[in-house]
Amino acid sequence: MLTCDARPVLAGGFRLAEGPVWDAPRERLLWVDIEAGLVHEGRLRPARVEVVRRHRLPGTVGAVACAADGRLLVAGRHGLTVLLPDGTRRAGARVLAAGTPGRLNDGGCDPAGRFLVGSAALDGRRGGDVLVRLAGDGRPRVLDTDLTCSNGLAWSPDGRLMYSVDTGSGRVRVRGYGPDGRTGPRRDLLAVGDGLPDGLCADRDGNLWLAVWGAGEVRCYSPAARHLATVRVPAAYPSSAAFAGPGLDTLLISAGGPDGGLFAARPGARGAALRAWDGVSR
């Protein structure tokens, strides 16, 4: 089994760094600081990430996605916001009802560019978090209602399988996924017992790279759940991962906690190009 080490590329200063996204057309790295309500834009340099712009939103920020024209879709505490390249902001769909004792968490775009996002309770309740998909009319279509901290999302290279993380149960799940967004039965793919599964991404071979919160590792699993590789992170709480760079061969890892920030590794895999947000499901 392959083992390698990640190195710091942007240290400290974050309350909870999460959700790196590589915007290939602009060679731009995006990520959020959930508890600070910040969306960051950065450049990937040989040994560091350079922050070039920040967007502050009221409340928490769970995830960010990018459209082909550079617009950003941001999951705020209860709803979505569209950020235009000139800095203009437009209100998007409300996903969680006002007063909900929770917030939006991790999200991502499916192979058709539709945005999916999940929720995380803030009052200790279990089994009541949701995963939704935003349609062209802006209304959320509910996929799951029984989660405890809905987290990372990824799709197989052919788009026929969708992977999702339920952090509270310690499980990564998989289901069939059609071009029209129809889903098949959900089943458990793997369980993590020595930490909590958090964000994940897929490489071009269909393997999953899963951040394990509390274990200081990102682990690579085959579609059959075989453990193929481990990336050791010098931070206890890795939160997500994404392949970045012109060759999609740098694994960027976000992490929370006092030793958190951004980290990078070259594990010998290449990422699959992410589908841009369709610009409609807002």
Short mmCIF file of C-alpha atoms in Angstrom, two decimals:
data_model
loop_
_atom_site.label_atom_id
_atom_site.label_comp_id
_atom_site.label_asym_id
_atom_site.label_seq_id
_atom_site.Cartn_x
_atom_site.Cartn_y
_atom_site.Cartn_z
CA MET A 1 0.00 0.00 0.00
CA LEU A 2 1.33 3.43 -0.95
CA THR A 3 2.08 5.87 1.85
CA CYS A 4 3.23 9.46 1.39
CA ASP A 5 3.34 12.72 3.32
CA ALA A 6 1.57 16.01 2.70
CA ARG A 7 3.38 19.30 3.27
CA PRO A 8 1.98 22.63 4.47
CA VAL A 9 1.33 25.15 1.69
CA LEU A 10 -0.76 27.68 3.64
CA ALA A 11 -0.56 27.53 7.41
CA GLY A 12 -2.80 28.77 10.17
CA GLY A 13 -5.22 31.65 10.31
CA PHE A 14 -8.32 29.58 9.54
CA ARG A 15 -11.11 28.65 11.92
CA LEU A 16 -12.23 25.68 9.78
CA ALA A 17 -10.73 25.39 6.29
CA GLU A 18 -12.87 23.20 4.02
CA GLY A 19 -13.96 22.27 0.52
CA PRO A 20 -11.05 23.00 -1.90
CA VAL A 21 -12.15 23.33 -5.53
CA TRP A 22 -9.84 23.70 -8.54
CA ASP A 23 -11.17 26.16 -11.13
CA ALA A 24 -9.08 24.96 -14.09
CA PRO A 25 -9.98 27.64 -16.70
CA ARG A 26 -8.71 30.37 -14.37
CA GLU A 27 -6.05 28.24 -12.64
CA ARG A 28 -7.68 29.31 -9.41
CA LEU A 29 -8.02 27.45 -6.12
CA LEU A 30 -11.19 28.07 -4.13
CA TRP A 31 -11.92 27.02 -0.56
CA VAL A 32 -13.98 28.15 2.41
CA ASP A 33 -13.40 28.92 6.06
CA ILE A 34 -16.72 27.69 7.41
CA GLU A 35 -16.91 29.35 10.81
CA ALA A 36 -15.37 32.64 9.62
CA GLY A 37 -17.89 32.95 6.77
CA LEU A 38 -15.13 33.38 4.18
CA VAL A 39 -14.65 32.20 0.59
CA HIS A 40 -10.98 32.30 -0.45
CA GLU A 41 -9.47 32.52 -3.92
CA GLY A 42 -5.84 31.52 -4.33
CA ARG A 43 -3.03 30.65 -6.72
CA LEU A 44 -1.14 27.39 -6.55
CA ARG A 45 2.58 28.08 -6.48
CA PRO A 46 5.40 25.48 -6.44
CA ALA A 47 5.57 25.28 -2.64
CA ARG A 48 2.68 27.40 -1.38
CA VAL A 49 -0.80 28.71 -1.98
CA GLU A 50 -1.07 32.47 -2.40
CA VAL A 51 -4.35 34.06 -1.28
CA VAL A 52 -5.45 36.65 -3.84
CA ARG A 53 -9.03 37.47 -2.81
CA ARG A 54 -11.51 36.90 0.00
CA HIS A 55 -15.29 37.17 0.11
CA ARG A 56 -16.97 37.52 3.50
CA LEU A 57 -20.58 36.44 3.93
CA PRO A 58 -22.81 36.78 6.99
CA GLY A 59 -22.90 33.61 9.05
CA THR A 60 -21.23 30.37 8.08
CA VAL A 61 -20.13 29.24 4.61
CA GLY A 62 -20.30 25.50 3.86
CA ALA A 63 -19.17 25.13 0.25
CA VAL A 64 -18.38 26.92 -3.01
CA ALA A 65 -18.80 25.92 -6.66
CA CYS A 66 -17.73 27.70 -9.84
CA ALA A 67 -19.57 28.28 -13.13
CA ALA A 68 -17.86 28.23 -16.53
CA ASP A 69 -17.99 32.04 -16.65
CA GLY A 70 -16.37 32.44 -13.23
CA ARG A 71 -19.47 33.08 -11.12
CA LEU A 72 -19.38 31.46 -7.70
CA LEU A 73 -22.24 29.68 -5.99
CA VAL A 74 -21.82 29.76 -2.22
CA ALA A 75 -23.71 27.74 0.38
CA GLY A 76 -24.31 30.10 3.30
CA ARG A 77 -25.87 29.17 6.61
CA HIS A 78 -29.39 28.47 5.32
CA GLY A 79 -29.35 29.45 1.65
CA LEU A 80 -27.31 30.12 -1.46
CA THR A 81 -25.59 33.25 -2.75
CA VAL A 82 -24.22 33.94 -6.23
CA LEU A 83 -21.00 35.98 -6.42
CA LEU A 84 -20.30 37.64 -9.78
CA PRO A 85 -16.71 38.27 -10.92
CA ASP A 86 -17.17 42.01 -10.34
CA GLY A 87 -18.10 41.37 -6.71
CA THR A 88 -21.85 41.79 -7.14
CA ARG A 89 -23.92 39.43 -4.99
CA ARG A 90 -27.30 37.93 -5.74
CA ALA A 91 -29.48 35.96 -3.36
CA GLY A 92 -30.14 32.38 -4.38
CA ALA A 93 -32.46 29.68 -3.12
CA ARG A 94 -33.19 29.17 0.56
CA VAL A 95 -32.48 25.51 1.36
CA LEU A 96 -33.08 25.34 5.12
CA ALA A 97 -35.99 27.04 6.81
CA ALA A 98 -35.31 30.15 8.86
CA GLY A 99 -34.63 29.22 12.46
CA THR A 100 -33.33 25.75 11.59
CA PRO A 101 -30.83 24.75 14.31
CA GLY A 102 -28.23 23.81 11.72
CA ARG A 103 -26.35 25.06 8.68
CA LEU A 104 -25.48 24.07 5.14
CA ASN A 105 -22.32 22.00 4.93
CA ASP A 106 -20.38 20.35 2.11
CA GLY A 107 -21.63 20.53 -1.48
CA GLY A 108 -20.64 19.91 -5.08
CA CYS A 109 -21.81 19.70 -8.68
CA ASP A 110 -23.06 16.53 -10.34
CA PRO A 111 -21.99 15.51 -13.88
CA ALA A 112 -24.71 17.76 -15.35
CA GLY A 113 -23.61 20.78 -13.30
CA ARG A 114 -26.49 20.69 -10.82
CA PHE A 115 -25.52 21.74 -7.31
CA LEU A 116 -26.03 19.40 -4.35
CA VAL A 117 -25.55 20.41 -0.73
CA GLY A 118 -26.14 18.83 2.67
CA SER A 119 -26.83 20.08 6.17
CA ALA A 120 -25.20 19.75 9.58
CA ALA A 121 -27.10 20.11 12.84
CA LEU A 122 -25.77 22.52 15.45
CA ASP A 123 -27.88 21.34 18.38
CA GLY A 124 -26.54 17.82 18.80
CA ARG A 125 -29.49 16.08 17.14
CA ARG A 126 -28.77 12.98 15.10
CA GLY A 127 -30.38 11.47 12.05
CA GLY A 128 -32.23 14.56 10.84
CA ASP A 129 -29.79 16.16 8.38
CA VAL A 130 -30.59 16.31 4.69
CA LEU A 131 -28.92 16.14 1.29
CA VAL A 132 -30.64 18.10 -1.48
CA ARG A 133 -30.16 18.85 -5.17
CA LEU A 134 -31.03 22.27 -6.60
CA ALA A 135 -33.06 22.19 -9.82
CA GLY A 136 -33.35 24.86 -12.50
CA ASP A 137 -36.30 26.45 -10.75
CA GLY A 138 -34.20 26.88 -7.62
CA ARG A 139 -36.25 24.51 -5.52
CA PRO A 140 -34.40 21.84 -3.51
CA ARG A 141 -35.13 18.19 -4.34
CA VAL A 142 -34.46 16.05 -1.28
CA LEU A 143 -32.28 12.95 -1.72
CA ASP A 144 -31.66 12.00 1.93
CA THR A 145 -33.34 13.00 5.20
CA ASP A 146 -31.70 10.65 7.73
CA LEU A 147 -28.11 11.89 7.92
CA THR A 148 -25.95 13.08 10.79
CA CYS A 149 -23.75 15.77 9.23
CA SER A 150 -24.03 15.36 5.46
CA ASN A 151 -20.54 15.72 4.06
CA GLY A 152 -18.36 15.00 1.01
CA LEU A 153 -19.74 14.21 -2.45
CA ALA A 154 -18.10 12.65 -5.50
CA TRP A 155 -19.04 10.90 -8.74
CA SER A 156 -17.44 8.10 -10.72
CA PRO A 157 -15.67 9.19 -13.94
CA ASP A 158 -18.60 7.96 -16.06
CA GLY A 159 -21.09 9.76 -13.81
CA ARG A 160 -23.08 6.60 -13.11
CA LEU A 161 -22.23 6.35 -9.41
CA MET A 162 -22.58 8.96 -6.70
CA TYR A 163 -20.65 8.76 -3.43
CA SER A 164 -21.73 10.60 -0.29
CA VAL A 165 -20.43 10.82 3.26
CA ASP A 166 -22.57 10.62 6.40
CA THR A 167 -20.03 11.72 8.98
CA GLY A 168 -22.05 10.94 12.09
CA SER A 169 -22.56 7.31 11.11
CA GLY A 170 -18.92 6.96 10.02
CA ARG A 171 -19.97 5.74 6.57
CA VAL A 172 -19.35 6.44 2.91
CA ARG A 173 -22.30 5.46 0.73
CA VAL A 174 -22.84 4.86 -2.97
CA ARG A 175 -25.86 4.82 -5.27
CA GLY A 176 -26.57 4.73 -8.98
CA TYR A 177 -26.93 8.14 -10.64
CA GLY A 178 -28.55 8.82 -14.00
CA PRO A 179 -28.00 11.70 -16.45
CA ASP A 180 -31.39 13.10 -15.42
CA GLY A 181 -30.44 12.98 -11.75
CA ARG A 182 -32.49 9.91 -10.89
CA THR A 183 -30.82 7.86 -8.18
CA GLY A 184 -30.77 4.17 -7.39
CA PRO A 185 -30.86 2.51 -3.97
CA ARG A 186 -28.30 3.80 -1.48
CA ARG A 187 -25.92 1.31 0.10
CA ASP A 188 -22.95 1.45 2.45
CA LEU A 189 -19.58 1.29 0.70
CA LEU A 190 -17.23 1.52 3.69
CA ALA A 191 -17.12 2.47 7.35
CA VAL A 192 -14.39 4.36 9.20
CA GLY A 193 -13.77 3.37 12.80
CA ASP A 194 -10.66 5.34 13.81
CA GLY A 195 -11.83 8.84 12.96
CA LEU A 196 -14.70 10.43 11.08
CA PRO A 197 -15.10 10.44 7.29
CA ASP A 198 -15.30 14.00 6.01
CA GLY A 199 -14.76 15.42 2.51
CA LEU A 200 -13.69 13.34 -0.47
CA CYS A 201 -12.90 13.48 -4.17
CA ALA A 202 -12.47 10.98 -6.99
CA ASP A 203 -9.51 10.52 -9.32
CA ARG A 204 -9.69 9.72 -13.01
CA ASP A 205 -9.41 5.98 -12.28
CA GLY A 206 -12.51 6.10 -10.10
CA ASN A 207 -10.71 5.77 -6.77
CA LEU A 208 -11.86 7.84 -3.80
CA TRP A 209 -9.63 10.07 -1.67
CA LEU A 210 -11.25 10.46 1.73
CA ALA A 211 -10.24 12.91 4.46
CA VAL A 212 -10.45 11.22 7.87
CA TRP A 213 -11.12 13.82 10.55
CA GLY A 214 -9.26 13.00 13.76
CA ALA A 215 -6.86 10.54 12.13
CA GLY A 216 -4.55 12.97 10.34
CA GLU A 217 -4.90 11.09 7.06
CA VAL A 218 -6.41 11.12 3.60
CA ARG A 219 -7.09 7.55 2.49
CA CYS A 220 -7.54 6.26 -1.03
CA TYR A 221 -10.11 3.52 -1.62
CA SER A 222 -10.99 1.62 -4.76
CA PRO A 223 -14.64 1.54 -5.94
CA ALA A 224 -14.76 -1.85 -4.21
CA ALA A 225 -13.66 -0.23 -0.91
CA ARG A 226 -10.12 -1.66 -0.95
CA HIS A 227 -7.66 0.59 0.91
CA LEU A 228 -5.02 1.50 -1.69
CA ALA A 229 -3.03 4.40 -0.24
CA THR A 230 -2.63 6.74 2.72
CA VAL A 231 -1.51 10.36 2.71
CA ARG A 232 -0.26 11.43 6.13
CA VAL A 233 -1.24 15.00 6.98
CA PRO A 234 0.65 16.98 9.67
CA ALA A 235 -2.70 18.08 11.12
CA ALA A 236 -5.11 15.99 13.15
CA TYR A 237 -8.29 17.11 11.42
CA PRO A 238 -8.14 16.92 7.62
CA SER A 239 -11.51 18.03 6.29
CA SER A 240 -11.47 17.57 2.51
CA ALA A 241 -9.31 17.01 -0.56
CA ALA A 242 -9.25 17.95 -4.23
CA PHE A 243 -6.88 17.42 -7.14
CA ALA A 244 -5.46 20.68 -8.42
CA GLY A 245 -2.87 22.13 -10.75
CA PRO A 246 -2.60 22.08 -14.57
CA GLY A 247 -2.03 18.31 -14.56
CA LEU A 248 -4.53 17.63 -11.76
CA ASP A 249 -1.75 15.72 -10.02
CA THR A 250 -1.47 17.72 -6.78
CA LEU A 251 -3.75 16.64 -3.97
CA LEU A 252 -4.78 19.74 -2.01
CA ILE A 253 -5.99 18.97 1.51
CA SER A 254 -7.82 21.31 3.86
CA ALA A 255 -7.72 20.83 7.63
CA GLY A 256 -9.32 22.31 10.72
CA GLY A 257 -8.06 22.67 14.25
CA PRO A 258 -5.17 24.73 15.64
CA ASP A 259 -2.70 23.10 13.22
CA GLY A 260 -5.05 23.38 10.25
CA GLY A 261 -4.72 25.14 6.91
CA LEU A 262 -3.92 23.82 3.44
CA PHE A 263 -1.57 20.96 2.64
CA ALA A 264 -0.36 19.37 -0.61
CA ALA A 265 0.83 15.93 -1.69
CA ARG A 266 1.79 14.22 -4.94
CA PRO A 267 0.43 10.69 -4.48
CA GLY A 268 0.94 9.58 -8.09
CA ALA A 269 -2.73 9.86 -9.07
CA ARG A 270 -4.51 12.38 -11.28
CA GLY A 271 -7.87 13.87 -10.59
CA ALA A 272 -10.94 13.86 -12.77
CA ALA A 273 -11.93 17.28 -14.09
CA LEU A 274 -14.77 18.76 -12.05
CA ARG A 275 -18.00 19.71 -13.78
CA ALA A 276 -18.68 23.42 -13.57
CA TRP A 277 -21.85 24.65 -11.90
CA ASP A 278 -24.53 24.98 -14.56
CA GLY A 279 -25.30 28.53 -13.49
CA VAL A 280 -28.99 27.70 -13.21
CA SER A 281 -29.53 25.62 -10.08
CA ARG A 282 -29.38 28.59 -7.76
#
